[in-house]
Short mmCIF file of C-alpha atoms and ligand atoms in Angstrom, two decimals:
data_model
loop_
_atom_site.label_atom_id
_atom_site.label_comp_id
_atom_site.label_asym_id
_atom_site.label_seq_id
_atom_site.Cartn_x
_atom_site.Cartn_y
_atom_site.Cartn_z
CA MET A 1 15.41 -12.14 -20.40
CA THR A 2 16.09 -9.15 -18.20
CA GLY A 3 14.10 -5.95 -18.23
CA GLU A 4 16.94 -4.10 -19.95
CA GLY A 5 16.78 -6.19 -23.13
CA ARG A 6 13.03 -6.54 -23.11
CA ASP A 7 11.19 -6.43 -26.32
CA ARG A 8 8.67 -3.82 -25.25
CA GLU A 9 5.10 -4.55 -26.16
CA PHE A 10 4.29 -0.90 -26.80
CA ASP A 11 6.23 2.19 -27.70
CA GLY A 12 5.46 5.75 -26.79
CA ASN A 13 2.46 6.78 -24.77
CA LYS A 14 0.46 3.82 -23.60
CA VAL A 15 -1.13 5.37 -20.51
CA PHE A 16 -4.61 5.06 -22.01
CA GLU A 17 -4.08 1.68 -23.70
CA PRO A 18 -5.44 -1.54 -22.19
CA GLY A 19 -3.11 -3.74 -20.15
CA ARG A 20 -3.14 -7.09 -18.42
CA ILE A 21 -2.13 -8.38 -14.98
CA GLY A 22 -2.33 -12.18 -14.88
CA PRO A 23 -5.97 -13.10 -15.43
CA LEU A 24 -7.11 -9.49 -15.30
CA ASP A 25 -7.72 -7.19 -18.26
CA LEU A 26 -7.47 -3.50 -17.41
CA LYS A 27 -8.79 -0.70 -19.56
CA ASN A 28 -5.76 1.55 -19.11
CA ARG A 29 -2.56 1.75 -17.09
CA VAL A 30 -3.66 3.91 -14.17
CA ILE A 31 -4.38 2.37 -10.76
CA ARG A 32 -5.45 4.00 -7.53
CA THR A 33 -2.86 2.84 -5.01
CA ALA A 34 -3.80 1.53 -1.56
CA ALA A 35 -4.53 4.55 0.64
CA PHE A 36 -6.32 3.71 3.86
CA GLU A 37 -9.61 5.54 3.60
CA GLY A 38 -10.58 5.64 7.28
CA MET A 39 -14.20 4.92 6.29
CA TYR A 40 -14.90 1.76 8.25
CA PRO A 41 -16.99 2.66 11.31
CA GLY A 42 -17.23 -0.41 13.51
CA GLY A 43 -14.92 -2.22 11.09
CA ARG A 44 -17.43 -2.27 8.21
CA PRO A 45 -17.29 -0.53 4.82
CA SER A 46 -19.47 2.59 5.00
CA SER A 47 -21.60 4.15 2.27
CA ARG A 48 -18.93 6.88 2.07
CA LEU A 49 -16.36 4.21 1.21
CA VAL A 50 -18.61 2.89 -1.56
CA GLU A 51 -19.04 6.40 -2.94
CA HIS A 52 -15.30 7.11 -2.62
CA HIS A 53 -14.38 4.15 -4.81
CA ARG A 54 -17.33 4.59 -7.16
CA GLN A 55 -16.22 8.14 -7.81
CA LEU A 56 -12.65 7.03 -8.47
CA ALA A 57 -13.89 4.39 -10.91
CA ALA A 58 -16.14 6.92 -12.63
CA GLY A 59 -13.07 9.14 -12.97
CA GLY A 60 -11.58 6.72 -15.46
CA ILE A 61 -8.91 4.74 -13.57
CA ALA A 62 -8.46 1.11 -14.58
CA MET A 63 -8.47 -0.27 -11.05
CA THR A 64 -8.99 1.01 -7.53
CA THR A 65 -7.66 -0.57 -4.34
CA VAL A 66 -9.78 -0.94 -1.23
CA SER A 67 -7.26 -0.35 1.46
CA TYR A 68 -5.87 -2.11 4.31
CA CYS A 69 -8.00 -5.03 5.28
CA ALA A 70 -6.43 -7.03 8.11
CA VAL A 71 -6.40 -10.79 7.59
CA SER A 72 -7.01 -11.36 11.31
CA SER A 73 -7.89 -9.22 14.30
CA MET A 74 -4.25 -9.33 15.49
CA GLY A 75 -3.26 -7.47 12.33
CA LYS A 76 -5.21 -4.24 12.87
CA THR A 77 -3.55 -0.83 12.85
CA PHE A 78 -6.70 1.12 13.74
CA GLY A 79 -9.81 0.35 15.76
CA ASP A 80 -12.21 1.08 12.93
CA GLN A 81 -10.66 -1.20 10.35
CA MET A 82 -11.86 -4.25 8.45
CA VAL A 83 -10.85 -7.75 9.46
CA MET A 84 -11.73 -10.04 6.58
CA SER A 85 -14.58 -12.40 7.37
CA GLN A 86 -17.62 -14.04 5.78
CA ASP A 87 -19.77 -11.54 7.64
CA LEU A 88 -18.30 -8.61 5.64
CA LEU A 89 -19.08 -10.09 2.22
CA PRO A 90 -22.50 -8.49 1.65
CA ASP A 91 -20.99 -5.03 2.35
CA LEU A 92 -17.89 -5.70 0.26
CA ARG A 93 -20.05 -6.85 -2.65
CA VAL A 94 -21.68 -3.41 -2.64
CA VAL A 95 -18.21 -1.84 -3.05
CA THR A 96 -17.06 -4.14 -5.85
CA LYS A 97 -20.38 -3.80 -7.69
CA ALA A 98 -20.27 0.00 -7.51
CA VAL A 99 -16.75 -0.03 -9.00
CA HIS A 100 -17.61 -2.61 -11.67
CA ASP A 101 -20.74 -0.68 -12.67
CA GLU A 102 -18.49 2.28 -13.48
CA GLY A 103 -16.31 0.06 -15.69
CA SER A 104 -13.25 -0.36 -13.46
CA ALA A 105 -11.64 -3.27 -11.65
CA CYS A 106 -11.36 -3.52 -7.88
CA SER A 107 -8.44 -4.78 -5.79
CA ILE A 108 -8.17 -5.17 -2.03
CA GLN A 109 -5.05 -4.79 0.06
CA LEU A 110 -4.65 -7.63 2.55
CA GLY A 111 -2.19 -7.30 5.38
CA HIS A 112 -1.13 -7.90 8.94
CA ALA A 113 0.51 -5.20 11.02
CA GLY A 114 2.58 -7.57 13.17
CA TYR A 115 4.59 -5.85 15.90
CA PHE A 116 3.10 -2.40 15.33
CA ALA A 117 -0.54 -3.53 15.46
CA ASP A 118 -2.55 -1.19 17.66
CA LYS A 119 -2.59 -2.92 21.07
CA HIS A 120 -5.88 -1.23 21.99
CA ALA A 121 -7.54 -2.26 18.71
CA ILE A 122 -6.40 -5.88 18.98
CA GLY A 123 -6.84 -6.14 22.75
CA ALA A 124 -3.66 -8.21 23.05
CA THR A 125 0.11 -7.97 22.92
CA PRO A 126 1.12 -7.41 19.29
CA MET A 127 3.13 -10.25 17.77
CA GLY A 128 5.98 -10.04 15.30
CA ALA A 129 9.08 -11.79 14.05
CA SER A 130 10.94 -10.90 17.26
CA ARG A 131 10.39 -9.21 20.60
CA LEU A 132 10.75 -5.48 19.95
CA PHE A 133 9.60 -2.21 21.39
CA ASN A 134 7.75 -0.09 18.89
CA THR A 135 7.68 3.64 19.57
CA TYR A 136 4.90 4.12 17.02
CA GLY A 137 2.38 2.06 19.04
CA MET A 138 4.26 2.30 22.37
CA ALA A 139 4.14 -1.47 22.85
CA LEU A 140 6.48 -4.40 23.28
CA SER A 141 5.73 -7.25 20.89
CA ARG A 142 6.03 -10.96 21.49
CA PRO A 143 7.87 -13.23 19.04
CA MET A 144 5.60 -15.44 16.94
CA THR A 145 5.48 -19.17 17.53
CA GLU A 146 5.46 -21.78 14.76
CA SER A 147 1.70 -22.10 15.30
CA ASP A 148 1.20 -18.29 14.99
CA ILE A 149 3.13 -18.40 11.72
CA ASN A 150 1.01 -21.24 10.33
CA SER A 151 -2.17 -19.38 11.33
CA VAL A 152 -1.04 -16.23 9.53
CA VAL A 153 -0.44 -18.22 6.32
CA ALA A 154 -3.91 -19.76 6.58
CA ASP A 155 -5.48 -16.36 7.39
CA PHE A 156 -4.03 -14.77 4.25
CA GLY A 157 -5.29 -17.70 2.16
CA LEU A 158 -8.80 -17.51 3.60
CA ALA A 159 -8.90 -13.72 3.26
CA ALA A 160 -7.98 -14.02 -0.43
CA GLU A 161 -10.65 -16.67 -0.97
CA LEU A 162 -13.25 -14.41 0.68
CA ALA A 163 -12.04 -11.46 -1.42
CA ALA A 164 -12.79 -13.56 -4.51
CA GLU A 165 -16.27 -14.34 -3.16
CA ALA A 166 -16.81 -10.62 -2.57
CA GLY A 167 -16.16 -9.93 -6.25
CA PHE A 168 -12.65 -8.46 -6.11
CA ASP A 169 -10.53 -8.81 -9.23
CA ALA A 170 -7.16 -8.65 -7.50
CA VAL A 171 -5.55 -9.05 -4.10
CA GLU A 172 -2.64 -6.87 -3.11
CA ILE A 173 -0.60 -8.66 -0.45
CA HIS A 174 1.19 -6.21 1.82
CA LEU A 175 4.84 -7.27 1.86
CA GLY A 176 6.11 -3.73 2.37
CA HIS A 177 6.00 -0.65 4.60
CA GLY A 178 7.14 -2.57 7.69
CA TYR A 179 3.94 -4.64 7.98
CA LEU A 180 4.28 -8.19 9.31
CA LEU A 181 5.62 -9.83 6.14
CA SER A 182 8.02 -6.94 5.66
CA GLN A 183 9.04 -7.32 9.33
CA PHE A 184 10.10 -10.87 8.52
CA LEU A 185 12.06 -9.64 5.48
CA SER A 186 13.78 -6.84 7.36
CA PRO A 187 16.97 -7.67 9.29
CA TYR A 188 16.02 -4.83 11.66
CA THR A 189 12.82 -6.48 12.90
CA ASN A 190 13.66 -10.14 12.22
CA ARG A 191 16.25 -11.27 14.73
CA ARG A 192 15.20 -14.91 14.77
CA ARG A 193 17.70 -17.71 14.77
CA ASP A 194 15.34 -20.42 13.55
CA ARG A 195 14.34 -21.25 9.95
CA TRP A 196 12.28 -18.03 9.76
CA GLY A 197 15.21 -15.67 10.35
CA GLY A 198 18.86 -15.02 9.51
CA SER A 199 19.62 -15.53 5.81
CA LEU A 200 17.45 -13.88 3.15
CA GLU A 201 16.21 -17.34 2.23
CA ASN A 202 14.94 -17.78 5.80
CA ARG A 203 13.53 -14.25 6.06
CA LEU A 204 11.63 -14.87 2.81
CA ARG A 205 10.11 -18.12 4.06
CA LEU A 206 6.95 -16.61 5.60
CA PRO A 207 6.24 -14.09 2.80
CA LEU A 208 6.65 -16.88 0.23
CA ALA A 209 4.46 -19.29 2.20
CA VAL A 210 1.75 -16.59 2.22
CA VAL A 211 2.12 -15.88 -1.49
CA ASP A 212 2.02 -19.60 -2.32
CA GLU A 213 -1.10 -20.09 -0.18
CA VAL A 214 -2.87 -17.11 -1.73
CA ARG A 215 -1.99 -18.31 -5.23
CA LYS A 216 -3.22 -21.81 -4.36
CA ARG A 217 -6.57 -20.34 -3.27
CA VAL A 218 -7.19 -17.67 -5.91
CA GLY A 219 -4.37 -17.82 -8.47
CA GLY A 220 -5.60 -17.74 -12.06
CA ARG A 221 -8.93 -16.26 -10.90
CA LEU A 222 -7.68 -13.08 -9.23
CA ALA A 223 -4.53 -11.12 -9.96
CA VAL A 224 -2.09 -11.70 -7.10
CA ILE A 225 -0.02 -8.58 -6.55
CA PRO A 226 2.50 -8.23 -3.69
CA LYS A 227 3.44 -4.69 -2.66
CA ILE A 228 7.12 -4.75 -1.73
CA ASN A 229 9.75 -2.46 -0.30
CA MET A 230 12.75 -1.59 -2.44
CA THR A 231 14.28 -0.29 0.80
CA ASP A 232 13.06 0.14 4.36
CA GLY A 233 14.61 3.61 4.32
CA PHE A 234 17.04 3.31 7.25
CA SER A 235 20.34 1.63 7.84
CA GLY A 236 19.98 -1.88 9.22
CA GLY A 237 16.73 -2.44 7.32
CA LEU A 238 16.11 -4.20 4.00
CA GLU A 239 18.21 -2.60 1.27
CA LEU A 240 17.77 -2.49 -2.49
CA ASP A 241 20.15 -5.37 -3.39
CA GLU A 242 18.21 -7.81 -1.23
CA ALA A 243 14.89 -6.32 -2.33
CA LEU A 244 15.77 -7.11 -5.96
CA LEU A 245 16.31 -10.75 -4.95
CA VAL A 246 12.95 -10.66 -3.20
CA ALA A 247 11.36 -9.36 -6.41
CA ALA A 248 13.02 -12.07 -8.53
CA THR A 249 11.97 -14.82 -6.10
CA LEU A 250 8.37 -13.60 -6.11
CA GLU A 251 8.45 -13.66 -9.89
CA GLU A 252 9.64 -17.29 -9.76
CA HIS A 253 6.73 -18.05 -7.45
CA GLY A 254 4.32 -16.90 -10.13
CA VAL A 255 2.88 -13.65 -8.80
CA ASP A 256 1.15 -11.58 -11.48
CA ALA A 257 2.73 -8.17 -10.84
CA LEU A 258 4.58 -6.21 -8.16
CA VAL A 259 3.94 -2.80 -6.65
CA LEU A 260 7.29 -1.16 -5.84
CA SER A 261 7.45 1.01 -2.73
CA GLY A 262 9.58 1.66 0.35
CA GLY A 263 9.56 2.90 3.94
CA PHE A 264 8.66 1.44 7.30
CA VAL A 265 5.58 2.71 9.13
CA SER A 266 7.06 2.25 12.62
CA LYS A 267 10.39 3.96 11.74
CA THR A 268 10.22 5.98 8.53
CA PRO A 269 6.50 6.51 7.83
CA PHE A 270 7.00 9.54 5.57
CA TYR A 271 9.65 7.87 3.43
CA MET A 272 6.87 6.44 1.23
CA LEU A 273 5.11 9.79 1.01
CA ARG A 274 7.71 12.61 1.08
CA GLY A 275 6.65 16.21 1.55
CA LYS A 276 5.45 18.04 4.63
CA LEU A 277 4.82 16.59 8.08
CA PRO A 278 1.28 17.49 9.14
CA VAL A 279 2.21 17.48 12.85
CA LYS A 280 -0.54 19.86 13.98
CA GLU A 281 -3.21 17.86 12.16
CA MET A 282 -1.82 14.53 13.39
CA VAL A 283 -1.86 15.77 16.99
CA ALA A 284 -5.47 16.88 16.59
CA THR A 285 -6.57 13.41 15.50
CA GLN A 286 -4.72 11.44 18.18
CA LYS A 287 -7.02 10.08 20.85
CA GLY A 288 -4.63 9.18 23.69
CA TRP A 289 -3.07 12.07 25.68
CA LEU A 290 0.31 10.31 25.72
CA ARG A 291 0.52 10.05 21.94
CA LYS A 292 -0.86 13.60 21.60
CA THR A 293 1.77 15.02 23.95
CA GLY A 294 4.53 12.86 22.49
CA LEU A 295 3.68 13.94 18.96
CA THR A 296 3.44 17.61 19.95
CA LEU A 297 6.79 17.60 21.71
CA PHE A 298 8.72 15.17 19.57
CA GLY A 299 6.76 14.89 16.31
CA ARG A 300 9.53 16.27 14.17
CA ILE A 301 12.21 14.27 15.97
CA LEU A 302 10.35 10.95 16.05
CA VAL A 303 9.04 11.27 12.53
CA GLN A 304 11.55 12.28 9.93
CA GLU A 305 10.58 14.54 7.04
CA TYR A 306 11.74 13.68 3.50
CA GLU A 307 11.89 16.21 0.73
CA TYR A 308 9.35 15.60 -2.03
CA ARG A 309 10.34 15.32 -5.65
CA ASP A 310 8.36 14.00 -8.60
CA LEU A 311 8.88 10.27 -9.27
CA PHE A 312 10.82 9.93 -6.01
CA PHE A 313 11.10 6.13 -6.27
CA LEU A 314 12.07 6.02 -9.95
CA ASP A 315 15.83 5.50 -9.51
CA MET A 316 15.31 2.42 -7.38
CA ALA A 317 12.36 1.20 -9.44
CA ARG A 318 14.56 1.25 -12.57
CA ARG A 319 16.87 -1.25 -10.87
CA ALA A 320 13.86 -3.46 -10.20
CA ARG A 321 12.75 -3.08 -13.83
CA HIS A 322 16.12 -4.45 -14.90
CA ALA A 323 15.95 -7.34 -12.43
CA VAL A 324 12.57 -8.88 -13.34
CA ASP A 325 10.29 -9.36 -16.33
CA LEU A 326 6.84 -9.50 -14.75
CA PRO A 327 4.52 -6.47 -14.92
CA LEU A 328 5.58 -3.72 -12.54
CA ILE A 329 3.39 -1.06 -10.98
CA TYR A 330 5.28 2.14 -10.29
CA VAL A 331 4.12 4.25 -7.32
CA GLY A 332 5.50 7.42 -5.75
CA GLY A 333 5.25 11.07 -6.77
CA VAL A 334 3.15 10.85 -9.93
CA THR A 335 0.97 13.93 -10.42
CA SER A 336 1.14 14.60 -14.17
CA LEU A 337 0.48 12.97 -17.52
CA SER A 338 4.07 13.58 -18.57
CA ALA A 339 5.30 11.70 -15.47
CA MET A 340 2.98 8.80 -16.33
CA GLU A 341 4.28 8.77 -19.88
CA GLN A 342 7.84 8.72 -18.61
CA VAL A 343 7.05 5.77 -16.34
CA MET A 344 5.55 3.89 -19.31
CA ASP A 345 8.48 4.78 -21.55
CA GLU A 346 10.86 3.40 -18.94
CA GLY A 347 9.19 0.00 -19.23
CA PHE A 348 6.74 -0.07 -16.31
CA GLU A 349 3.40 -1.54 -17.29
CA PHE A 350 1.26 0.37 -14.79
CA VAL A 351 1.36 3.46 -12.65
CA ALA A 352 -0.37 3.82 -9.28
CA LEU A 353 -1.36 7.15 -7.75
CA GLY A 354 -2.33 8.11 -4.25
CA ARG A 355 -2.49 11.81 -3.40
CA ALA A 356 -3.08 13.04 -6.96
CA LEU A 357 -6.29 10.99 -7.09
CA ILE A 358 -7.35 12.10 -3.61
CA MET A 359 -7.12 15.63 -4.94
CA GLU A 360 -8.65 14.90 -8.35
CA PRO A 361 -10.62 11.63 -8.66
CA ASP A 362 -11.59 12.58 -12.24
CA LEU A 363 -7.93 12.81 -13.25
CA VAL A 364 -7.82 10.11 -15.96
CA ASN A 365 -10.96 11.32 -17.74
CA LYS A 366 -9.70 14.90 -17.70
CA MET A 367 -6.26 13.91 -18.94
CA GLU A 368 -7.71 11.75 -21.67
CA ARG A 369 -9.90 14.64 -22.82
CA GLY A 370 -6.84 16.90 -22.83
CA GLU A 371 -8.28 19.13 -20.09
CA LEU A 372 -5.60 18.43 -17.49
CA GLU A 373 -1.83 17.89 -17.59
CA SER A 374 -1.14 17.83 -13.86
CA VAL A 375 -2.69 18.31 -10.43
CA ASP A 376 -1.13 20.82 -8.08
CA CYS A 377 -0.99 18.63 -4.99
CA ASP A 378 1.53 20.35 -2.70
CA HIS A 379 2.23 17.22 -0.60
CA CYS A 380 1.03 18.87 2.59
CA ASN A 381 0.00 15.33 3.61
CA ARG A 382 -2.97 16.60 5.55
CA CYS A 383 -4.95 13.85 3.75
CA VAL A 384 -2.95 11.37 5.83
CA ALA A 385 -4.05 12.90 9.13
CA GLU A 386 -7.66 12.72 7.87
CA MET A 387 -7.47 8.89 7.95
CA GLU A 388 -7.99 9.13 11.70
CA ASN A 389 -10.46 11.98 11.49
CA ASN A 390 -13.50 11.52 9.26
CA GLY A 391 -11.84 9.73 6.37
CA ILE A 392 -9.36 10.85 3.72
CA ARG A 393 -10.03 13.96 1.68
CA CYS A 394 -7.93 16.62 0.05
CA VAL A 395 -7.88 19.35 2.68
CA THR A 396 -6.28 21.86 0.29
CA MET A 397 -9.02 21.33 -2.29
CA ASP A 398 -11.75 21.64 0.33
CA GLU A 399 -10.18 24.90 1.58
CA ARG A 400 -10.11 26.25 -1.97
CA ARG A 401 -13.76 25.31 -2.51
CA ALA A 402 -14.74 26.92 0.79
CA ALA A 403 -12.84 30.11 -0.13
CA ALA A 404 -14.54 30.21 -3.54
CA ASP A 405 -17.95 29.91 -1.87
CA VAL A 406 -17.35 32.90 0.42
C1 FMN B 501 -3.85 9.01 2.97
C2 FMN B 501 -2.92 7.90 2.59
C3 FMN B 501 -3.11 6.62 3.10
C4 FMN B 501 -2.25 5.57 2.75
N1 FMN B 501 -2.52 4.29 3.19
C5 FMN B 501 -1.80 3.26 2.70
C6 FMN B 501 -2.20 1.93 2.99
O1 FMN B 501 -3.20 1.67 3.66
N2 FMN B 501 -1.44 0.93 2.48
C7 FMN B 501 -0.34 1.19 1.71
O2 FMN B 501 0.32 0.24 1.26
N3 FMN B 501 0.05 2.43 1.41
C8 FMN B 501 -0.67 3.47 1.86
N4 FMN B 501 -0.32 4.75 1.51
C9 FMN B 501 0.85 4.98 0.64
C10 FMN B 501 0.42 5.00 -0.83
O3 FMN B 501 0.01 3.72 -1.27
C11 FMN B 501 1.58 5.47 -1.75
O4 FMN B 501 2.64 4.54 -1.61
C12 FMN B 501 2.06 6.88 -1.43
O5 FMN B 501 0.96 7.74 -1.21
C13 FMN B 501 2.92 7.46 -2.56
O6 FMN B 501 2.16 7.65 -3.71
P1 FMN B 501 1.68 9.12 -4.19
O7 FMN B 501 2.93 9.96 -4.31
O8 FMN B 501 1.01 8.88 -5.51
O9 FMN B 501 0.76 9.67 -3.16
C14 FMN B 501 -1.15 5.82 1.87
C15 FMN B 501 -0.97 7.10 1.37
C16 FMN B 501 -1.83 8.14 1.70
C17 FMN B 501 -1.61 9.50 1.10
#
């Protein structure tokens, strides 16, 4: 049965009703999307990270997502970032317990940055589907060998297994935003002529091998949720028609839900965010003089700005809704209860929020009590620059608080 003819389980407003993703029961339909917190000094979860997610859980969301954990050191995008290992489990258990104690579930995003991994953070030449120069990290990648590919599959499997041991309820596998698995899917970054490149079937081979391995390790125990691109956001990248086939194939492979997104960090990083480009703030947080100067001079040329509108991914997400039956998690431009209700009414089972929850972690509780209809996030995106500063925060809100104190 296609999404269009679906016999919907609920009618009307179900934002605050319980839902289910595979083995996981969730108390409502609101999820905090993966948003890299920048709270991992020395690559370990800090007490600020624990408090960040505890506060989100206390604010009433059904599930939070601990963001961007690399499955191996070659997959890092920042120096101070987690690489999943046995050694991290005691710290990660503190995070999951804090979230569980507040009555919410806890997911972790697992990924590999591939060709745009930070060469300084990984101390090696980044590897990807093909040899490519990446202006984002100013590095030339090397093409992955068969043995690299097999290691990546095993690394994702082990990372998922360790996530289960750490008490996570779900694993979000990063298949989007131009990360390694998305680089294999994208004709722009995958120029291979072997069985890992060329046709969509070949480009899907690595992402599917990873998904199968993760399901083998934790399927049925943890919800397995790929985050996919509906489009890479530039011509020559993955486009919606192929992305719908990707979604349908993942459904056949038994994943529990999909997060629908778009954009490519190394080419169109603000496609997934929309709104203003915080060039000044990004320059201030850059450590290398070359990147600082490059960003100052060329920031607006290198990084394209996309106009923000509410529910900016909804048109494409509707096409996905019609293409598959599994639970879908809508993300992109949700800041109000009416937008959430619309997403539910259009047949999406869950809604994920980034910036609105950075601004107002107590959003669900306040909406449920009828105290809040929307947050006035102005998409200045200064929270994004804060990832590389002292950790994400809503700069606008902090400015307002400071002004009120004066
Ligand atoms: C500060 C910040 C950090 C982000 N980090 C990640 C990340 O680590 N992984 C990811 O998949 N998406 C990341 N995103 C994108 C969000 O998951 C989401 O797709 C985007 O913010 C759009 O949702 P929103 O309109 O509700 O903010 C980040 C977004 C923000 C604002």
